[in-house]
Coordinates of C-alpha atoms and ligand atoms in Angstrom, one line a residue:
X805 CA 0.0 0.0 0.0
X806 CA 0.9 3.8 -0.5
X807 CA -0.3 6.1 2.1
X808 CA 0.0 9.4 0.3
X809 CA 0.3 12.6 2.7
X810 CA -1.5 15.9 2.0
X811 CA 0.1 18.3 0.1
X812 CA 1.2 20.4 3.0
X813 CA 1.7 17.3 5.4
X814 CA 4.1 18.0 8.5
X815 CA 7.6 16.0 9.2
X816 CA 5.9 14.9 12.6
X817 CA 2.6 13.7 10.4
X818 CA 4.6 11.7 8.3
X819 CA 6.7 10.5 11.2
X820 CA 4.2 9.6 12.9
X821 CA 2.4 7.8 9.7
X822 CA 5.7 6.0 9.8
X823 CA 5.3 4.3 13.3
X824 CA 1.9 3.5 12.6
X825 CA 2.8 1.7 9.3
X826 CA 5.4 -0.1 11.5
X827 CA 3.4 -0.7 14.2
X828 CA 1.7 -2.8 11.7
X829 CA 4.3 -4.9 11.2
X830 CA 5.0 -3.2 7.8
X831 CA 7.8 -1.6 6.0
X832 CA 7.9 1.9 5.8
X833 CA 10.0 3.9 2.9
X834 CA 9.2 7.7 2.8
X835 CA 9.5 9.0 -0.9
X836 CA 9.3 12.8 -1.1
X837 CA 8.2 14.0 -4.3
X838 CA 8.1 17.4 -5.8
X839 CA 4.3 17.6 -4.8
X840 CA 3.4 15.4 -2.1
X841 CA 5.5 12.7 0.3
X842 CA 4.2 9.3 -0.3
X843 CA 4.9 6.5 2.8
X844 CA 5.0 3.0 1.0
X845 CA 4.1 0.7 3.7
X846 CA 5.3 -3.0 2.3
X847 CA 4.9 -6.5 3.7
X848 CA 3.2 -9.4 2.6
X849 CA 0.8 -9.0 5.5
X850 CA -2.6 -9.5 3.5
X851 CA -4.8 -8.0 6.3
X852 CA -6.1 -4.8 5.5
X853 CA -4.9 -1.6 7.2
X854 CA -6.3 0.6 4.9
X855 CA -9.5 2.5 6.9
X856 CA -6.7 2.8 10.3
X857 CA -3.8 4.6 8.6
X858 CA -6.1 6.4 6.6
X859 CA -7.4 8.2 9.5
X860 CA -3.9 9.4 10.4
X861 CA -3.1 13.2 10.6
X862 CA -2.2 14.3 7.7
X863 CA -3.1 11.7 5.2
X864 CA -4.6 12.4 1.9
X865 CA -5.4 8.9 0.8
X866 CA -4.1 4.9 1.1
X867 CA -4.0 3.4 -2.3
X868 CA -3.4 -0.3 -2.7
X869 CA 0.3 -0.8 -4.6
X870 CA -1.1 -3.4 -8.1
X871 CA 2.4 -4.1 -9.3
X872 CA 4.2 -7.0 -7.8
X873 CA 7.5 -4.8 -7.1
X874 CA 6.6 -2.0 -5.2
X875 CA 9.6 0.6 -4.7
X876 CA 10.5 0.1 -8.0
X877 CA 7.1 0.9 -8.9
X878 CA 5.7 4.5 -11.0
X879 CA 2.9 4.1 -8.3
X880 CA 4.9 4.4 -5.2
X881 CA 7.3 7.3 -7.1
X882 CA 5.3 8.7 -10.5
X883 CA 8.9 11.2 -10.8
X884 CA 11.8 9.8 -12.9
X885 CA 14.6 9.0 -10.5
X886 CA 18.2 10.1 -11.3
X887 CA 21.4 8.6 -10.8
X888 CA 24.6 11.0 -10.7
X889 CA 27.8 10.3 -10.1
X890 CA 30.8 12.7 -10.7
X891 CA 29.9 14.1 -14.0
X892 CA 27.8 11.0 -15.2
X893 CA 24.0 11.3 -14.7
X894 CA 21.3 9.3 -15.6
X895 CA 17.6 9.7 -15.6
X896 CA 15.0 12.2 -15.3
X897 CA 16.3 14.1 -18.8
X898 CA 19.7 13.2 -18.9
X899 CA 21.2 10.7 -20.4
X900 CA 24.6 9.4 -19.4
X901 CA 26.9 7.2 -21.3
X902 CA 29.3 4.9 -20.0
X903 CA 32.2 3.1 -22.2
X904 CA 35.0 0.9 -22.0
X905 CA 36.7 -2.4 -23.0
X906 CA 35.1 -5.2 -21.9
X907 CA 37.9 -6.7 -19.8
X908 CA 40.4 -4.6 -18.0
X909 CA 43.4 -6.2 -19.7
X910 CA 47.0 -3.7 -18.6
X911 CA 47.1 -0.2 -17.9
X912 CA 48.2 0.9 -21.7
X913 CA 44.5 -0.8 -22.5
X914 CA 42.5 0.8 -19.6
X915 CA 44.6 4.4 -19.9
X916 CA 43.8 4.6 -23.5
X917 CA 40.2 3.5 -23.5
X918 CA 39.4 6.4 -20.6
X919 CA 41.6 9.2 -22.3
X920 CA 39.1 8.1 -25.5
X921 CA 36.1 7.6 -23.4
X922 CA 36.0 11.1 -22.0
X923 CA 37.8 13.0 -25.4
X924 CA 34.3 12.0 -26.8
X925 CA 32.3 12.8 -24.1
X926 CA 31.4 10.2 -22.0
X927 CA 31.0 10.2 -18.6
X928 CA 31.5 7.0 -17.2
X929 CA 34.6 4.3 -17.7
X930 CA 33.3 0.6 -17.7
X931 CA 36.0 -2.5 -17.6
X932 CA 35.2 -5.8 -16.0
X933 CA 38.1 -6.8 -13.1
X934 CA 35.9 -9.8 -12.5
X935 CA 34.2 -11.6 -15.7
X936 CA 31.6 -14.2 -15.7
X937 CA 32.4 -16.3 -18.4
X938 CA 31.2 -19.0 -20.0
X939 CA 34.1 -21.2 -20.1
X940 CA 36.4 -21.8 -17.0
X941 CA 39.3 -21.7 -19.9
X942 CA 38.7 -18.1 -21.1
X943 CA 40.2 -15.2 -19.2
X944 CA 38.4 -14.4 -16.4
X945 CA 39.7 -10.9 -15.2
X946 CA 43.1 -9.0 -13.3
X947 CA 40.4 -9.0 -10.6
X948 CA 41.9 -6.6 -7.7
X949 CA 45.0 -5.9 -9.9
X950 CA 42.3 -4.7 -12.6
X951 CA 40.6 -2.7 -9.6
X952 CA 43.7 -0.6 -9.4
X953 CA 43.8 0.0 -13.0
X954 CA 40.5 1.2 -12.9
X955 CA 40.9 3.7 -10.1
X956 CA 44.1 5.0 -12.0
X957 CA 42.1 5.5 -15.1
X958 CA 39.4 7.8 -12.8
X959 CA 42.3 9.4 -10.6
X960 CA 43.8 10.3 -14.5
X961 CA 40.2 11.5 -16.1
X962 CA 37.7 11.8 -13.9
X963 CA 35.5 9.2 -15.7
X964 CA 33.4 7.0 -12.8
X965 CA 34.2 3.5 -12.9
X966 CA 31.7 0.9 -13.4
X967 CA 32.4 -2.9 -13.1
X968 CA 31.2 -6.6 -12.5
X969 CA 30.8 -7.5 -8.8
X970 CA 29.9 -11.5 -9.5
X971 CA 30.0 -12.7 -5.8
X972 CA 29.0 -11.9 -2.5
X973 CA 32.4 -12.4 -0.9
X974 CA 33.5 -10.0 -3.7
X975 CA 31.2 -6.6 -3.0
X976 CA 33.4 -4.9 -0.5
X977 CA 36.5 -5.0 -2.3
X978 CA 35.0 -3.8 -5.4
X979 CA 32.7 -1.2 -3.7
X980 CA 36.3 0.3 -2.4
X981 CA 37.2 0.9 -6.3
X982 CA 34.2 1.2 -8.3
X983 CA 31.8 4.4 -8.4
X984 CA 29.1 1.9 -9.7
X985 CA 28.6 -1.8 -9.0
X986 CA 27.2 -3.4 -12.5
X987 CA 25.3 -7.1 -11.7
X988 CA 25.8 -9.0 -14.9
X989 CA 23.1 -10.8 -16.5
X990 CA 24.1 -14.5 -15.1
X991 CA 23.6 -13.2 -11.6
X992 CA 20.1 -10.8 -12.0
X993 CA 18.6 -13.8 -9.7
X994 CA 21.4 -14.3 -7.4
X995 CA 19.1 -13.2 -4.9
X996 CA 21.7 -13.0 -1.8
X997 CA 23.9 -10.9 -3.9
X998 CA 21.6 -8.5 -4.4
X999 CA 20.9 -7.9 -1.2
X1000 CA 24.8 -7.0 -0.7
X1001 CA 24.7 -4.9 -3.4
X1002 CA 21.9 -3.0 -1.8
X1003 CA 23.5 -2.7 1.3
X1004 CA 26.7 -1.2 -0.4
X1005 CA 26.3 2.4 -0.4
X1006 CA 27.2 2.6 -4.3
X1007 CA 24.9 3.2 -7.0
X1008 CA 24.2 -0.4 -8.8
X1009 CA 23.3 -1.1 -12.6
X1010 CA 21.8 -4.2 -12.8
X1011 CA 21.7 -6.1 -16.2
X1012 CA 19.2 -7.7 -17.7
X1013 CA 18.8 -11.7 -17.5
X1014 CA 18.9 -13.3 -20.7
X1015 CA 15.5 -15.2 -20.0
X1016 CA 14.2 -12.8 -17.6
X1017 CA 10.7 -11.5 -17.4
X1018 CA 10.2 -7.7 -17.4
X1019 CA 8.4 -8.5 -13.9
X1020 CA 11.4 -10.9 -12.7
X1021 CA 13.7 -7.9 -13.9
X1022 CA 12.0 -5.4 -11.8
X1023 CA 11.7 -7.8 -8.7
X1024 CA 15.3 -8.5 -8.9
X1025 CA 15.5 -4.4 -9.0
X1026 CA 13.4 -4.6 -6.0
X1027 CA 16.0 -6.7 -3.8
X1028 CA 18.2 -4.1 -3.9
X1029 CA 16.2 -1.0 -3.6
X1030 CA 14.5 -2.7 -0.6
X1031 CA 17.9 -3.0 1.3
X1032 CA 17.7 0.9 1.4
X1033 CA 19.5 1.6 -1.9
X1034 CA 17.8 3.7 -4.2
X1035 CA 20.6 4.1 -6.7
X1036 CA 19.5 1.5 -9.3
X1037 CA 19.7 1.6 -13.2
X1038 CA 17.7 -1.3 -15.3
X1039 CA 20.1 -2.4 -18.5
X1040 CA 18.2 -4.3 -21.2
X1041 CA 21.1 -5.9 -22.6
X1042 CA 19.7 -8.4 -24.8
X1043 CA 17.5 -11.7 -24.5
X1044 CA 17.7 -14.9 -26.2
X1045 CA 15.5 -16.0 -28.2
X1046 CA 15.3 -18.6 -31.4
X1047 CA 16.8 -15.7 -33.5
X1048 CA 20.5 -16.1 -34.6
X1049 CA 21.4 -13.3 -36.6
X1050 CA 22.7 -11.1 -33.6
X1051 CA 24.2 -12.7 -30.4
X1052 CA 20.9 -11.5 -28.1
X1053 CA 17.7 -9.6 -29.5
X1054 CA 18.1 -6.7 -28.3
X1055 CA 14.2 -5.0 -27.4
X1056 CA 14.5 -1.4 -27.7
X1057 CA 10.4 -1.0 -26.5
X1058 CA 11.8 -2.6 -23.0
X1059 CA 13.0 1.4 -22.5
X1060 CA 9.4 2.6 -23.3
X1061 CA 7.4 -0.1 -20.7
X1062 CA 9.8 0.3 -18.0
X1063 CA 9.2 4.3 -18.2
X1064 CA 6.3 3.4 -17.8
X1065 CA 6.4 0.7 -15.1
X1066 CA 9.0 2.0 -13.1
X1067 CA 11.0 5.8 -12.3
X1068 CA 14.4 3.7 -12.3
X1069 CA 16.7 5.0 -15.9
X1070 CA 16.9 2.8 -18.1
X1071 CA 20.6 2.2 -20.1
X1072 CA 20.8 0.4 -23.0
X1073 CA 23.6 -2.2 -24.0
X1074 CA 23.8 -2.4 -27.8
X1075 CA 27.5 -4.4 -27.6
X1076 CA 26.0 -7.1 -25.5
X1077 CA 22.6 -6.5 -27.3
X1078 CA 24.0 -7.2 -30.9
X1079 CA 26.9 -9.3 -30.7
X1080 CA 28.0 -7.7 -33.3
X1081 CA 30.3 -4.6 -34.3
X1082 CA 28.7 -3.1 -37.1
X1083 CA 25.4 -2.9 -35.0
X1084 CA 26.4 -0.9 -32.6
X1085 CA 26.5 3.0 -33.8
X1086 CA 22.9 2.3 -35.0
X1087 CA 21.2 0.2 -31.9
X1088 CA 22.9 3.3 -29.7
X1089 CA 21.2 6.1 -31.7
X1090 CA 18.0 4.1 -31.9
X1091 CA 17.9 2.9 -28.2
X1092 CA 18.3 7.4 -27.4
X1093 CA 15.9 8.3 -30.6
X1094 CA 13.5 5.7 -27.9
X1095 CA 14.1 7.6 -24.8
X1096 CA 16.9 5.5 -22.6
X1097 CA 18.4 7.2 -19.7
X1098 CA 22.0 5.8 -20.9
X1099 CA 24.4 3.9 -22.8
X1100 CA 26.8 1.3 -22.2
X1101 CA 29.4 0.7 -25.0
X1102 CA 32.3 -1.5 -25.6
X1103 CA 34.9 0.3 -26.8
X1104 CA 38.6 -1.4 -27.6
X1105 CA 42.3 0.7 -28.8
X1106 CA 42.6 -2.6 -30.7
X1107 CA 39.8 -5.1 -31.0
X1108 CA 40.1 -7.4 -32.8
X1109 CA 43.1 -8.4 -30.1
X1110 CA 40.7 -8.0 -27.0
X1111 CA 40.9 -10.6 -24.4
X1112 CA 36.9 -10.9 -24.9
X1113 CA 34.2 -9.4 -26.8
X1114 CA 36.3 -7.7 -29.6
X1115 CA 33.7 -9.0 -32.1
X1116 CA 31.3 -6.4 -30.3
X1117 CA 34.1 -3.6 -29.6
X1118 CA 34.3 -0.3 -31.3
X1119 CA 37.2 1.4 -32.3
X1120 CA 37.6 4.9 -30.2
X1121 CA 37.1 6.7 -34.3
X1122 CA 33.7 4.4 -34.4
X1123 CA 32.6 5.5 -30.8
X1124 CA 33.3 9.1 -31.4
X1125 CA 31.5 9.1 -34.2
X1126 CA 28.2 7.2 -32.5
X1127 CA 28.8 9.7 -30.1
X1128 CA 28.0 12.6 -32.2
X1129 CA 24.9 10.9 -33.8
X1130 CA 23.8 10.3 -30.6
X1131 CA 24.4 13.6 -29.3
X1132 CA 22.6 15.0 -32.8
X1133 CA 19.7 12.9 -31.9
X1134 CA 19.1 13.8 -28.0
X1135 CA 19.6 17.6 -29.2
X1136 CA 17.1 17.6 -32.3
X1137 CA 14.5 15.6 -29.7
X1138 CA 14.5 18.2 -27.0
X1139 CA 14.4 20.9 -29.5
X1140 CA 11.0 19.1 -31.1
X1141 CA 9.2 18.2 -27.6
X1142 CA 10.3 22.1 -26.6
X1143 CA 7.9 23.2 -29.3
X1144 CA 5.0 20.3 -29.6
Ligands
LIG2472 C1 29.7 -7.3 -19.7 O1 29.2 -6.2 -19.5 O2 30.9 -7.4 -20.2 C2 28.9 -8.5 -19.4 C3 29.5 -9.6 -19.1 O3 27.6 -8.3 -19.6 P1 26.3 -9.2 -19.4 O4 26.3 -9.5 -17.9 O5 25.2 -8.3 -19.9 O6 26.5 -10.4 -20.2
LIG2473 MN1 31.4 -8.0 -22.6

């Protein structure tokens, strides 16, 4: 349930709404909007409260919450949230894109990829430390040693650094380096990880299962937002399906539903998406042309020598220039909805 204060409630009505919705053996999250505070009192207690919190002091109305996730819900917060950090921002009009190699593979590799990242505009650095793979044989990171290599990239650029964190055991060390904890597809339902991702104190982007549900997607969102952690980007990065022409199908319309399911920003991952290279530049103007809150883009000095995902890698001279379309795209869209 939602109870929704009045306009011009008090801190000591909604305090008090608070310990009543507690009292009930609920838990209470207070999201203050631009117009009103709204108290989402969540449990899976099915008795109804509704008529005794209702009479509180101060409330405007308790509306039952019909989505199964609930904080991640437009219901609970009908506002956009936003995600900042350092100079990257995501959400509620701005859109922030982050780039990278896929792997962290030496510092020449990581030093290069940031100097392009940011000459072109981008605002955050990605570079896994820790990779899922599918084979035990391939490489599977530097781990901490890739860490350090990504806090020298930020020290040098000022880019925020976003990376893997694949295991519970793992989430401190990488919450000491990393500005934003990505959870990769493989471990959207790793349900315990979630929770320590929610209880780190870092903003979290949390990728897209390959098989996942739009509603298991935004359950899995609601793991970590219910530890307290409000800081959460969606990532469609691409789903499987009997199609075999790109490496995932990427669904662009996933950006349109969960704006309107859910305030969380929602990035895009066309690399991941496509599979595929020459996809890219086209799958990143389209998935901004649709409205996404970000981008996340592999980007390689040399790839067809990466240590993984070359096949989906742009040059820095092919990311600048998506870049720009990109750019040209946001720019002619705000100028049209300025005047329609
Ligand atoms: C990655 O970002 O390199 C990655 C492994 O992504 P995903 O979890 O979406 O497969
Ligand atoms: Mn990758």
């Amino acid at each position: 349930m939602i109870v929704v204060m009045e306009p011009g409630a008090t801190q000591d009505e909604v305090d008090a709404t608070v310990r009543r919705v507690e009292s009930l053996g609920l838990k209470a999250n207070v999201i203050v909007g631009t117009e009103r505070t709204v108290v989402a009192a969540i449990g899976d207690k099915r008795e109804h409260h509704k008529e005794s919190l209702e009479s509180g002091a101060g409330v405007s109305e308790v509306v039952p919450i019909a989505a199964p996730y609930k904080m991640a819900s437009r219901e609970v917060r009908p506002e956009p949230s936003q995600v900042k950090v350092l100079d990257f921002v995501a959400g509620a009009g701005e859109v922030g894109f982050i780039a990278g190699p896929c792997s962290v593979e030496n510092e020449q590799q990581i030093l290069e990829s940031a100097r392009a990242v940011k000459a072109a505009g981008g605002t955050g650095l990605r570079g896994g430390a820790f990779k899922p793979r599918t084979s035990p044989y391939s490489f599977q990171g530097l781990k901490e040693e890739g860490l350090k290599l990504l806090a020298a990239a930020r020290e040098e650029t000022g880019l925020c650094v976003v990376t893997e964190v694949m295991g519970t055991s793992d989430v401190d060390l990488v919450a000491r380096y990393a500005d934003i904890l990505q959870v990769g597809a493989r471990n959207m339902q790793n349900y315990r990880l979630l929770e320590a991702v929610g209880q780190a104190n870092l903003p979290v982007l949390l990728k897209r299962g390959p098989s996942a549900t739009m509603d298991e997607f935004l359950l899995a969102a609601e793991y970590i937002l219910n530890e307290g952690n409000d800081q959460v980007m969606l990532c469609e990065r691409g789903i499987r399906t009997f199609e075999s022409h790109t490496r995932f199908t990427l669904p662009l319309a996933s950006v349109t539903y969960l704006h309107r399911k859910t305030h969380l920003p929602v990035i895009i991952d066309p690399s991941h998406g496509t599979g595929h290279t020459y996809m890219v530049p086209d799958m990143a103007v389209a998935a901004v042309a649709a409205g996404a809150d970000g981008l996340i883009l592999e980007v390689h000095p040399d790839p067809s020598t990466a240590l993984s995902d070359g096949y989906q890698s742009l040059t820095f001279d092919e990311f600048g220039k998506t870049m720009k379309r990109c750019r040209a795209v946001i720019d002619a869209l705000r100028n049209v909805d300025k005047e329609v």
